Tab-separated table of C-alpha atoms in Angstrom:
chain	number	residue	atom	x	y	z
A	282	MET	CA	55.951	-118.446	48.170
A	283	MET	CA	52.166	-118.805	47.718
A	284	PHE	CA	50.629	-119.967	44.473
A	285	GLY	CA	47.190	-119.867	42.921
A	286	ASN	CA	45.561	-120.071	39.511
A	287	VAL	CA	43.713	-117.653	37.250
A	288	ILE	CA	40.137	-118.815	36.843
A	289	GLY	CA	38.573	-115.719	35.323
A	290	LEU	CA	39.474	-112.601	33.334
A	291	ALA	CA	37.343	-109.662	32.411
A	292	ARG	CA	37.397	-106.055	31.281
A	293	ARG	CA	34.958	-103.255	30.425
A	294	SER	CA	35.549	-100.788	27.656
A	295	MET	CA	33.445	-98.018	29.202
A	296	PRO	CA	32.311	-97.053	32.710
A	297	HIS	CA	29.028	-98.561	33.935
A	298	THR	CA	29.015	-101.221	31.167
A	299	PRO	CA	28.863	-104.999	31.778
A	300	MET	CA	32.129	-106.888	32.206
A	301	GLN	CA	33.329	-108.827	29.167
A	302	GLU	CA	34.827	-112.202	30.124
A	303	LEU	CA	37.953	-113.230	28.173
A	304	ASP	CA	40.314	-116.176	27.840
A	305	SER	CA	43.350	-113.890	27.974
A	306	ILE	CA	44.288	-110.231	28.559
A	307	LEU	CA	47.302	-108.072	27.946
A	308	VAL	CA	48.485	-105.815	30.726
A	309	GLY	CA	51.046	-102.939	30.585
A	310	PRO	CA	52.243	-100.043	32.703
A	311	GLU	CA	50.772	-97.465	30.294
A	312	PHE	CA	47.278	-98.856	30.014
A	313	GLY	CA	46.625	-101.435	32.802
A	314	VAL	CA	44.415	-104.042	31.139
A	315	LEU	CA	44.362	-103.389	27.409
A	316	GLY	CA	40.825	-102.328	26.396
A	317	ASP	CA	39.674	-101.640	29.975
A	318	CYS	CA	38.495	-98.135	30.722
A	319	LYS	CA	40.170	-97.876	34.147
A	320	GLY	CA	43.865	-98.596	33.671
A	321	GLN	CA	44.933	-95.709	31.445
A	322	ARG	CA	43.116	-93.191	33.639
A	323	TRP	CA	44.245	-94.626	36.973
A	324	PRO	CA	47.560	-96.493	36.501
A	325	GLN	CA	47.896	-97.153	40.224
A	326	ARG	CA	44.725	-99.282	39.853
A	327	GLY	CA	45.477	-100.690	36.417
A	328	VAL	CA	44.629	-104.260	37.375
A	329	THR	CA	42.180	-105.452	39.987
A	330	ILE	CA	42.297	-108.932	41.416
A	331	LEU	CA	39.678	-110.859	43.330
A	332	ALA	CA	40.166	-114.201	45.160
A	333	LYS	CA	37.445	-116.852	44.836
A	334	GLU	CA	37.773	-117.647	48.514
A	335	ASP	CA	37.027	-114.013	49.446
A	336	TRP	CA	34.143	-113.778	46.976
A	337	ASP	CA	32.645	-117.002	48.337
A	338	ALA	CA	32.959	-115.679	51.930
A	339	ALA	CA	31.166	-112.469	50.959
A	340	LEU	CA	28.390	-114.372	49.141
A	341	ALA	CA	27.944	-116.631	52.197
A	342	GLU	CA	26.971	-113.539	54.178
A	343	LEU	CA	24.183	-112.884	51.637
A	344	THR	CA	22.670	-116.309	52.168
A	345	GLY	CA	18.988	-116.035	53.008
A	346	VAL	CA	15.821	-118.036	52.750
A	347	ALA	CA	16.541	-118.692	49.067
A	348	GLY	CA	19.897	-120.253	49.854
A	349	ALA	CA	23.377	-119.131	48.875
A	350	SER	CA	23.677	-116.256	46.474
A	351	ASP	CA	24.878	-117.200	42.987
A	352	LEU	CA	26.062	-113.840	41.731
A	353	PRO	CA	28.779	-114.175	39.075
A	354	TRP	CA	32.252	-112.967	40.061
A	355	THR	CA	32.067	-110.286	37.431
A	356	THR	CA	29.558	-108.484	39.618
A	357	ARG	CA	32.586	-107.339	41.633
A	358	ARG	CA	33.964	-105.752	38.436
A	359	ALA	CA	37.493	-107.067	38.958
A	360	ASN	CA	39.855	-107.906	36.035
A	361	VAL	CA	41.404	-111.095	37.368
A	362	PHE	CA	39.725	-113.872	39.419
A	363	VAL	CA	42.081	-116.326	41.110
A	364	GLU	CA	41.754	-119.281	43.477
A	365	GLY	CA	43.993	-121.239	45.798
A	366	VAL	CA	45.964	-118.236	47.095
A	367	ALA	CA	45.440	-115.617	49.794
A	368	LEU	CA	45.851	-112.201	48.287
A	369	PRO	CA	48.437	-110.045	50.010
A	370	LYS	CA	46.859	-107.355	52.226
A	371	ALA	CA	49.555	-104.725	52.166
A	372	GLU	CA	50.671	-102.010	49.740
A	373	GLY	CA	54.014	-102.743	48.130
A	374	SER	CA	53.458	-106.542	47.921
A	375	MET	CA	54.584	-108.017	44.563
A	376	ILE	CA	52.635	-110.502	42.490
A	377	SER	CA	53.502	-112.477	39.399
A	378	ILE	CA	50.642	-113.573	37.087
A	379	GLY	CA	51.355	-115.111	33.726
A	380	ALA	CA	54.013	-113.000	32.129
A	381	ALA	CA	53.194	-109.877	34.233
A	382	LEU	CA	54.627	-108.410	37.382
A	383	LEU	CA	52.279	-106.377	39.529
A	384	GLU	CA	52.583	-104.256	42.672
A	385	VAL	CA	49.750	-103.989	45.171
A	386	THR	CA	48.806	-100.335	45.584
A	387	GLU	CA	45.653	-100.546	47.637
A	388	GLU	CA	42.608	-102.517	48.754
A	389	THR	CA	39.794	-102.411	46.181
A	390	ASN	CA	37.035	-100.888	48.265
A	391	PRO	CA	33.498	-101.928	47.463
A	392	CYS	CA	31.349	-99.151	46.016
A	393	TYR	CA	27.637	-98.353	45.716
A	394	ARG	CA	27.457	-100.502	42.508
A	395	MET	CA	27.879	-103.556	44.656
A	396	GLU	CA	24.816	-102.547	46.733
A	397	MET	CA	22.857	-102.018	43.518
A	398	SER	CA	23.712	-105.540	42.412
A	399	ALA	CA	22.698	-107.151	45.690
A	400	PRO	CA	21.612	-105.572	48.982
A	401	GLY	CA	24.253	-106.253	51.593
A	402	LEU	CA	27.066	-107.011	49.091
A	403	MET	CA	28.960	-103.801	49.795
A	404	ALA	CA	29.121	-104.583	53.530
A	405	ALA	CA	29.928	-108.244	52.865
A	406	LEU	CA	32.941	-107.254	50.724
A	407	GLY	CA	34.183	-104.734	53.263
A	408	PRO	CA	36.032	-106.764	55.918
A	409	ASP	CA	39.557	-108.076	55.554
A	410	TRP	CA	40.166	-106.836	51.957
A	411	ARG	CA	37.467	-109.237	50.637
A	412	GLY	CA	36.755	-106.842	47.764
A	413	GLY	CA	40.199	-107.654	46.293
A	414	ILE	CA	43.331	-105.682	45.542
A	415	SER	CA	44.313	-102.997	43.092
A	416	CYS	CA	47.661	-103.153	41.385
A	417	ARG	CA	49.926	-101.101	39.126
A	418	VAL	CA	51.685	-102.967	36.367
A	419	VAL	CA	55.444	-103.072	36.925
A	420	SER	CA	56.181	-105.118	33.806
A	421	GLY	CA	53.506	-106.125	31.336
A	422	GLY	CA	52.646	-109.253	29.448
A	423	ALA	CA	49.891	-111.705	28.730
A	424	ILE	CA	47.668	-113.314	31.353
A	425	ALA	CA	45.535	-116.280	30.383
A	426	LEU	CA	43.046	-118.578	32.094
A	427	GLY	CA	44.919	-121.303	33.959
A	428	ASP	CA	48.059	-119.179	34.466
A	429	ARG	CA	49.779	-119.399	37.821
A	430	MET	CA	49.680	-116.518	40.225
A	431	SER	CA	52.381	-116.247	42.840
A	432	VAL	CA	52.938	-113.784	45.706
A	433	ILE	CA	56.607	-112.926	45.281
A	434	ARG	CA	56.871	-110.565	48.211
A	435	GLU	CA	54.298	-109.784	50.836
A	436	ALA	CA	54.914	-106.379	52.355
A	437	VAL	CA	54.264	-105.730	55.994
A	438	LYS	CA	50.949	-104.054	56.601
A	439	LYS	CA	51.440	-100.505	57.902
A	440	LYS	CA	50.216	-99.991	61.426
A	441	VAL	CA	48.351	-96.812	62.199
A	442	PHE	CA	48.773	-95.455	65.655
A	443	LEU	CA	46.086	-93.051	66.858
A	444	PRO	CA	46.570	-90.715	69.694
A	445	VAL	CA	45.090	-91.727	73.011
């Protein structure tokens, strides 16, 4: 089993508004992250998770004459920021964070808002699921800063075979 720690939590009450950083959040199958505008509307993407290691790798690609980019992790607009664990890269993987159980439903694809934040960020987040994962809440509960995240089951990534 792989373990990591929660180092950031955030939500936004309305689309296109800044992320609000929090010390704890409540997640549930009916609403995703309580108070976040996305979860109730899209339960398959009720909680989004970003790994610090992936964020740092993306920012390293933005390094220029001024040095490494120092964009805050909330620029990615994820709900949970973790470190010390590789996020599973397959739908159906199961994660435990705090009191919650989550199922990975898809890669969180970077959108045009990333490019608006920093030119090149959308492309830097694109490879190898660097933009994070989207999850549905299987069983809800509280998640707080410092909580342990563990990958309970890593599903096998589906292979796509194209005709030759």
